[in-house]
Coordinates of N, CA and C in Angstrom, one line a residue:
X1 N -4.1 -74.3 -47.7 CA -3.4 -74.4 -46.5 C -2.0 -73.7 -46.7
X2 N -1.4 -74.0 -47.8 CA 0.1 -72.9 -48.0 C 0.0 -71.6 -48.3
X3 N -1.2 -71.3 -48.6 CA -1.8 -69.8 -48.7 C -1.9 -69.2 -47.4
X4 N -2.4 -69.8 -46.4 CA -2.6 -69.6 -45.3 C -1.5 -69.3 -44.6
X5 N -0.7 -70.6 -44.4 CA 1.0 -70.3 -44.0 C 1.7 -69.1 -44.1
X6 N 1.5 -69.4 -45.4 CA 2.2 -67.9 -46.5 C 1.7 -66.6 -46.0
X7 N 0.8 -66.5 -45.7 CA 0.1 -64.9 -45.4 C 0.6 -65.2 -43.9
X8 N 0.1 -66.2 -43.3 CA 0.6 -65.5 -41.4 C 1.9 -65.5 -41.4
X9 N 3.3 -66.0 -41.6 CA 4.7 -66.2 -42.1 C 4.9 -64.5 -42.5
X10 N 4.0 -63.9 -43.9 CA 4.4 -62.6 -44.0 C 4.1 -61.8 -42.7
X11 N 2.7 -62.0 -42.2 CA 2.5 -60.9 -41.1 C 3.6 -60.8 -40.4
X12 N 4.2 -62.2 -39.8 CA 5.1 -62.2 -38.7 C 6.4 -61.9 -38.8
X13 N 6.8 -61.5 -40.3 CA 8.2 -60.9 -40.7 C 7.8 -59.5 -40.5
X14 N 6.7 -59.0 -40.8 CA 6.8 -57.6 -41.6 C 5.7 -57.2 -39.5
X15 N 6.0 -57.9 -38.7 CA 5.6 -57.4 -37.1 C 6.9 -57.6 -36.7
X16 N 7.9 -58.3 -37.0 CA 9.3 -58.1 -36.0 C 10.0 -57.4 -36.9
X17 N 10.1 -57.0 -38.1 CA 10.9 -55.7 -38.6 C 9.9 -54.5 -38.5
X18 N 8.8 -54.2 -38.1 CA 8.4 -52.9 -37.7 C 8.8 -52.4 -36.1
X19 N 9.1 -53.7 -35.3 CA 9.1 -53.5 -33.9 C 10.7 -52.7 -33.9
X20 N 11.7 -53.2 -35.0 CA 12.8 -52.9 -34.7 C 13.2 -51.6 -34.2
X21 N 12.3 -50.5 -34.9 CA 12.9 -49.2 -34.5 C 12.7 -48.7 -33.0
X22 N 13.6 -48.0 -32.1 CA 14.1 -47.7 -31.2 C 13.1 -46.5 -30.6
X23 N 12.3 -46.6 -29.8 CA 10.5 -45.4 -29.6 C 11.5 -44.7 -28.9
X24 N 12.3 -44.9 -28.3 CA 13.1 -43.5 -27.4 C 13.6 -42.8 -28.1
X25 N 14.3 -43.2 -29.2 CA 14.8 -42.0 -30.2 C 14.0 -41.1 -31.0
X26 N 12.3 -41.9 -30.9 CA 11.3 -40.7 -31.2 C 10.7 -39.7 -30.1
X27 N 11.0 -39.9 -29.2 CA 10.8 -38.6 -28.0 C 11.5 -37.5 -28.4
X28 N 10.9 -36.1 -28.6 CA 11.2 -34.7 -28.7 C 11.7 -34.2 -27.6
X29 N 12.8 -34.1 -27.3 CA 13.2 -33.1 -25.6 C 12.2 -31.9 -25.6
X30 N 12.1 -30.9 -26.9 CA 11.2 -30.0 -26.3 C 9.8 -30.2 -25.7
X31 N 9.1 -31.2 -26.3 CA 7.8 -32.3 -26.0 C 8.4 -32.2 -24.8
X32 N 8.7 -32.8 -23.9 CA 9.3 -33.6 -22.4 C 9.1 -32.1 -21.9
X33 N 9.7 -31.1 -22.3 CA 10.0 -29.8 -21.0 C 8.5 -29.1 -20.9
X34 N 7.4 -29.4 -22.1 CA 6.9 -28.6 -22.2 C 5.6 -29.2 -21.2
X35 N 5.1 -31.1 -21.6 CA 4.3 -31.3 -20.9 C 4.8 -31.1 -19.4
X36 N 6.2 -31.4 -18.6 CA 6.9 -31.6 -17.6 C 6.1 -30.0 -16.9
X37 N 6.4 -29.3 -17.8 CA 5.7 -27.9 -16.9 C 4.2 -27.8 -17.1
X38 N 3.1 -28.5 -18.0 CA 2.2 -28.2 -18.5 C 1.5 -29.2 -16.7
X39 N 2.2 -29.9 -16.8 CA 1.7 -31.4 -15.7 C 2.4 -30.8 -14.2
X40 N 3.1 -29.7 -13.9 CA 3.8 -29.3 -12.5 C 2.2 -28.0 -12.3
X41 N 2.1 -27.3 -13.4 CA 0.7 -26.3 -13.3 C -0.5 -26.8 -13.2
X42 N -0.9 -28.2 -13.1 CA -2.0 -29.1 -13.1 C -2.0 -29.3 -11.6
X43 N -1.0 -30.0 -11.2 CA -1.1 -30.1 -9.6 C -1.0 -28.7 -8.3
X44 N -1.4 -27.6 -9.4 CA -1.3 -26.2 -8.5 C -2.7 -25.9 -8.2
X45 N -3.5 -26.8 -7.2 CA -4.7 -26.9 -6.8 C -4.8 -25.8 -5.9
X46 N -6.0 -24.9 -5.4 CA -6.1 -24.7 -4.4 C -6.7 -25.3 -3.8
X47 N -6.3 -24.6 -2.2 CA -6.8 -25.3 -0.7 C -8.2 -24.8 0.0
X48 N -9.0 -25.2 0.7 CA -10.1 -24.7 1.6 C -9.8 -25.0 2.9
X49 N -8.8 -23.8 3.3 CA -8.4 -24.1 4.9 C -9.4 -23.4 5.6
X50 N -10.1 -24.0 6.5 CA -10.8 -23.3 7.6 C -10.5 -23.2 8.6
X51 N -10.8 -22.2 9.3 CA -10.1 -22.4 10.9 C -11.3 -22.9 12.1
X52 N -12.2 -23.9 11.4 CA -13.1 -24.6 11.9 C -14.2 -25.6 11.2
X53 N -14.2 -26.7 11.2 CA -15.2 -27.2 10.1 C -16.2 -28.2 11.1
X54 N -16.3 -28.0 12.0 CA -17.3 -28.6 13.1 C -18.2 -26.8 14.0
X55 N -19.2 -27.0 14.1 CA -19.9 -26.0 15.3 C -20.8 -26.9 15.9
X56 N -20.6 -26.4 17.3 CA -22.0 -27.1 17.8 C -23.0 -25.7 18.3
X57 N -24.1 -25.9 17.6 CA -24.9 -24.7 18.1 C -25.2 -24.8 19.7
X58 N -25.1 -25.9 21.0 CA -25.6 -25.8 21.8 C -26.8 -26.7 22.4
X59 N -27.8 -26.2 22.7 CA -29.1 -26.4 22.8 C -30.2 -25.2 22.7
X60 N -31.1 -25.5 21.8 CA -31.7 -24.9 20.9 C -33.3 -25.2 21.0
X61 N -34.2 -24.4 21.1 CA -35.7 -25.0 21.3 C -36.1 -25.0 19.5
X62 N -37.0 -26.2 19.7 CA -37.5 -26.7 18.3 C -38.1 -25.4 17.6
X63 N -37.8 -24.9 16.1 CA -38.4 -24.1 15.7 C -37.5 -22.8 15.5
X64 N -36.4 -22.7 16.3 CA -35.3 -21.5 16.3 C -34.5 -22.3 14.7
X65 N -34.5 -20.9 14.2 CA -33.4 -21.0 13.2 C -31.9 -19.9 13.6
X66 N -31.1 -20.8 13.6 CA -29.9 -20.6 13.9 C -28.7 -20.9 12.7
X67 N -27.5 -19.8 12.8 CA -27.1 -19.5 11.5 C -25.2 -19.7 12.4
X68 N -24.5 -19.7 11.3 CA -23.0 -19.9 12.0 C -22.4 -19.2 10.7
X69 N -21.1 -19.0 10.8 CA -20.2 -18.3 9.6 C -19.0 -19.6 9.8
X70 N -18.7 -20.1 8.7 CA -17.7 -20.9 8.8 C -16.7 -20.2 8.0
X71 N -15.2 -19.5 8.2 CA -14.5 -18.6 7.5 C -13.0 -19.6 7.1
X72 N -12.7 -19.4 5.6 CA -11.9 -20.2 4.9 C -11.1 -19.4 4.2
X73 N -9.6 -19.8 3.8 CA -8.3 -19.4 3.4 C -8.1 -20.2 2.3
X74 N -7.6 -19.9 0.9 CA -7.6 -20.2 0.1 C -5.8 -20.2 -0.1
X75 N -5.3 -21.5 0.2 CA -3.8 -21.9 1.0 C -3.3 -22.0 -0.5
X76 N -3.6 -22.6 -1.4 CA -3.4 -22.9 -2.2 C -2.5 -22.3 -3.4
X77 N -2.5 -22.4 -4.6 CA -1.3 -21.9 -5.7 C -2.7 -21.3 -7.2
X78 N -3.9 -21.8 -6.7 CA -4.6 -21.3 -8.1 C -6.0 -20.7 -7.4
X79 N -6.4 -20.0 -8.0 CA -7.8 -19.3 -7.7 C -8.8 -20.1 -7.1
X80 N -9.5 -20.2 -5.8 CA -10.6 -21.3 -5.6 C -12.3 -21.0 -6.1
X81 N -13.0 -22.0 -7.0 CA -13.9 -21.9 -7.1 C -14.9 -22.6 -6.7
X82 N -15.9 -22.1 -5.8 CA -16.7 -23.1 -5.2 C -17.9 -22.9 -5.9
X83 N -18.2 -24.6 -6.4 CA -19.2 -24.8 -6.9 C -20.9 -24.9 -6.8
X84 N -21.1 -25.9 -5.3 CA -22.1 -25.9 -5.2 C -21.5 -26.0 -3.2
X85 N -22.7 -25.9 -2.4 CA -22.7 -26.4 -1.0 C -24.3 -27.0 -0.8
X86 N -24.1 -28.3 -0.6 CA -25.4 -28.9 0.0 C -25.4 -29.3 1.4
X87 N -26.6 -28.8 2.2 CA -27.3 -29.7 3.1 C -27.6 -31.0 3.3
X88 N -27.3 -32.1 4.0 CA -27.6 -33.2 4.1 C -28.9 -33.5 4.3
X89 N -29.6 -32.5 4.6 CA -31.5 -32.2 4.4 C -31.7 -30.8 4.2
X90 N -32.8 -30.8 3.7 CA -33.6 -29.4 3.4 C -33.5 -28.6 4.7
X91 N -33.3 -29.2 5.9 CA -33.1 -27.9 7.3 C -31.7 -27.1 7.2
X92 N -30.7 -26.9 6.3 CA -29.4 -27.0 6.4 C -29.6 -26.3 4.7
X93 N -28.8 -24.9 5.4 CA -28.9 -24.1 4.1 C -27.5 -23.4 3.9
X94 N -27.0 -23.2 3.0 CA -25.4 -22.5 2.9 C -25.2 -21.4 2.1
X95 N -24.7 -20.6 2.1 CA -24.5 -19.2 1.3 C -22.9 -19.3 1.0
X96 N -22.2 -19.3 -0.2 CA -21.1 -18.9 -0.4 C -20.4 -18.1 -1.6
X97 N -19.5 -17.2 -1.3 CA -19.0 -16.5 -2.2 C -19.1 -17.3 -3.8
X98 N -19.9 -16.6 -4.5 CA -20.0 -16.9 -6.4 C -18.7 -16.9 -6.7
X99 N -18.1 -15.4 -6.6 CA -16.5 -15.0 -7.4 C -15.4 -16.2 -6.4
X100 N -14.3 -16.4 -7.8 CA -13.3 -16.9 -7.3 C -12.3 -16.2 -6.2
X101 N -11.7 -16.7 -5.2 CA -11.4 -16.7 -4.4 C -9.4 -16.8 -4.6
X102 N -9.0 -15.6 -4.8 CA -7.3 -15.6 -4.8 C -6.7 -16.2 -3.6
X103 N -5.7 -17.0 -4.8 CA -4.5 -17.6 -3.2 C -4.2 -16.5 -2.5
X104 N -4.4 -16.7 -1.0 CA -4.1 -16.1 0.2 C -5.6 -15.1 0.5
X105 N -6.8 -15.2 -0.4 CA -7.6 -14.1 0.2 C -8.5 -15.5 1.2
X106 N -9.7 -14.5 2.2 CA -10.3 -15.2 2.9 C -11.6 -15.4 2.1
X107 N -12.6 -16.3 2.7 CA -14.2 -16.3 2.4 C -14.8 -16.6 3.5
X108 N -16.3 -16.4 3.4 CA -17.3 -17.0 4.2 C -18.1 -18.2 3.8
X109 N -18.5 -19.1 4.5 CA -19.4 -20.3 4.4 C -20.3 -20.1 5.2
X110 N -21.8 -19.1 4.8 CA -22.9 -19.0 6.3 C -23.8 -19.9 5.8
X111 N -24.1 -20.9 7.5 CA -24.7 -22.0 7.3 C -25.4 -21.9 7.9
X112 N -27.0 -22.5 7.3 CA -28.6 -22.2 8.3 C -29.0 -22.9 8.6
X113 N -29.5 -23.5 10.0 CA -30.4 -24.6 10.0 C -31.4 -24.2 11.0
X114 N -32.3 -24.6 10.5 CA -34.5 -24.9 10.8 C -34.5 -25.8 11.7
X115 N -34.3 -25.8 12.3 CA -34.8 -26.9 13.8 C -36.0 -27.0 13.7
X116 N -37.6 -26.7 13.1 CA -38.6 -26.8 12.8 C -38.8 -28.4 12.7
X117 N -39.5 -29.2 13.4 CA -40.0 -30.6 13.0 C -38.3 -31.4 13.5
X118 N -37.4 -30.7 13.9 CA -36.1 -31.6 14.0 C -36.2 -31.7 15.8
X119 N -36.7 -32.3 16.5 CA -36.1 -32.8 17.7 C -35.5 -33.2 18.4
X120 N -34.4 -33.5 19.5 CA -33.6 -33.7 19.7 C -32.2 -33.8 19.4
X121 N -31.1 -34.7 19.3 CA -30.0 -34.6 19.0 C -30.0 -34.5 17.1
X122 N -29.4 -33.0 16.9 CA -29.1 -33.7 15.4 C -28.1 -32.8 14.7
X123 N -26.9 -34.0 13.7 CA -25.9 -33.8 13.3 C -26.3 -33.6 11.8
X124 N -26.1 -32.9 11.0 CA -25.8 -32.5 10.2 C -24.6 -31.9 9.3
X125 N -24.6 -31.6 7.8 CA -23.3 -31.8 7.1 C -23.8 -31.0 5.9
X126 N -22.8 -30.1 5.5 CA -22.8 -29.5 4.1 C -21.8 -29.9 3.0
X127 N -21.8 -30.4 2.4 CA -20.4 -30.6 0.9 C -20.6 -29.6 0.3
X128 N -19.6 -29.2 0.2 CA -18.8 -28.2 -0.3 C -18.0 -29.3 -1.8
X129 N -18.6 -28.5 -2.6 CA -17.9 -29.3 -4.1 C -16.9 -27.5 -4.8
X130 N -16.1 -28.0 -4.9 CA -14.8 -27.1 -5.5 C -13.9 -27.5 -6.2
X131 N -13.1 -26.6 -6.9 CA -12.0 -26.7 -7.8 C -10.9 -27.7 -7.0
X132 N -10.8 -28.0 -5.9 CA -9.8 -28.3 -4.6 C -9.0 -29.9 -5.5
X133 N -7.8 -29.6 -4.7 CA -7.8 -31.6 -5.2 C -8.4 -32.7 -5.0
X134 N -9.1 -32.9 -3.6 CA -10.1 -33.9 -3.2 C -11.7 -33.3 -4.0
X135 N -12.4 -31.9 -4.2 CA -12.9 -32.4 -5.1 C -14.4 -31.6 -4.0
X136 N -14.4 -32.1 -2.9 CA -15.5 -32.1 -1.8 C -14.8 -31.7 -0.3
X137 N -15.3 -31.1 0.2 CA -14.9 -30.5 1.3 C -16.4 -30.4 2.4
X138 N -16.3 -31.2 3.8 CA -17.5 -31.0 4.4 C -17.4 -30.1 5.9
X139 N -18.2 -29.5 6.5 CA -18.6 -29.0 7.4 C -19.3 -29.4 8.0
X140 N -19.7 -30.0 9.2 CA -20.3 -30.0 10.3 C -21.2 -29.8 11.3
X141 N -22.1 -29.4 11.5 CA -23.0 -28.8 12.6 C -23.6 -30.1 13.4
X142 N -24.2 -29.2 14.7 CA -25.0 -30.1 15.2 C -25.7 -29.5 16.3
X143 N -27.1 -29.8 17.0 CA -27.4 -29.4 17.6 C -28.2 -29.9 18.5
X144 N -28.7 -29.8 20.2 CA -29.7 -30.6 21.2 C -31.0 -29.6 21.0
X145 N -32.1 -29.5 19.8 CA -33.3 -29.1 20.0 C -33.8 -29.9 21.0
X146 N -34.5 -28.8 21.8 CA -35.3 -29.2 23.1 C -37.1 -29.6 21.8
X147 N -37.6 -30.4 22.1 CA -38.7 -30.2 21.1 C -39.5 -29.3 21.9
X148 N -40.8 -29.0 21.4 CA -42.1 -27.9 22.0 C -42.9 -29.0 22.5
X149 N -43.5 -28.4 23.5 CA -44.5 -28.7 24.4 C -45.2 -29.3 23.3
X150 N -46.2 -30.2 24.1 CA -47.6 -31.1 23.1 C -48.6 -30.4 24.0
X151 N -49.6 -30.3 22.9 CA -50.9 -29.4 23.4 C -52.0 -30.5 24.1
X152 N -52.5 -30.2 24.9 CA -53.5 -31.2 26.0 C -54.1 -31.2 25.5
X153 N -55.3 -32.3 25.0 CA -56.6 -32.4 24.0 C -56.6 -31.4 23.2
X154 N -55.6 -31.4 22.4 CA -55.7 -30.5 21.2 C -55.7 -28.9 21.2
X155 N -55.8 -28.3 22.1 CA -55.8 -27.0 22.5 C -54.2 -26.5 22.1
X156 N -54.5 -25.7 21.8 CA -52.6 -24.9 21.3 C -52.3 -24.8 22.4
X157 N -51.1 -24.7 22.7 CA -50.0 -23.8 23.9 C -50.3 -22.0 23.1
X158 N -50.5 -21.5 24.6 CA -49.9 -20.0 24.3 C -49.0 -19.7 25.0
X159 N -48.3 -19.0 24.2 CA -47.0 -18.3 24.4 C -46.8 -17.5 25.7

């Protein structure tokens, strides 16, 4: 038992004379300026400004594939790279610039959608995943497919 004393007794001298020394007087001023700037060039995100992130195509007969340009400004302080753009279903297809995109130049977002098998009201959505601060960026569409005629006892419609 005084062995025991003895050793926790030592820990607890040799834990409040190690605490004594002063951690501010170990901060480097050069350290401070250098992260200060390394951490101001971290928050130099670019931006995905569009001058529209909704279309409504209208009204549309079932089967028409209909395409839109969604056009974007890169507002921002660093090069934008867009990574991927997804469809919220396989009717909804996106094309966009591979190369990075300089602050102040423009791009295109062309967006497709298959009204095939889609009838009536329908909204859809692309993400846009990028270098950006938030990370995701979405777009919009939507459209009133009229559906197609149903064939009487099976007989096709002709055109």
């Amino acid at each position: 038992m005084k062995k025991e004393f003895l050793i926790l007794a030592s820990l607890l001298v040799m834990a409040v004379v190690s605490c004594k020394d002063d951690a501010t007087k170990k901060i480097n001023v050069e350290n401070v300026a250098v992260s200060e700037s390394r951490d101001a060039k971290v928050s130099d995100f670019p931006v995905m400004d569009f001058a529209q992130t909704n279309h409504n195509f209208g009204t549309i007969n079932e089967g028409d594939v209909v395409e839109h340009k969604f056009t974007f400004t890169n507002t921002g302080k660093a090069p934008l790279v867009i990574i991927s753009a997804k469809g919220s279903c396989g009717c909804t297809v996106s094309k966009w610039p591979k190369e990075p995109i300089a602050p102040g130049a423009t791009g295109d977002m062309m967006v497709t959608f298959n009204s095939n098998g889609k009838p009536n009201m329908q909204n859809k959505q692309v993400t846009i995943t990028a270098n950006t601060e938030k990370g995701k960026e979405i777009l919009k569409i939507k459209a009133m497919v009229t559906p197609r005629a149903k064939a009487v006892s099976g007989a096709p419609i002709s055109k």
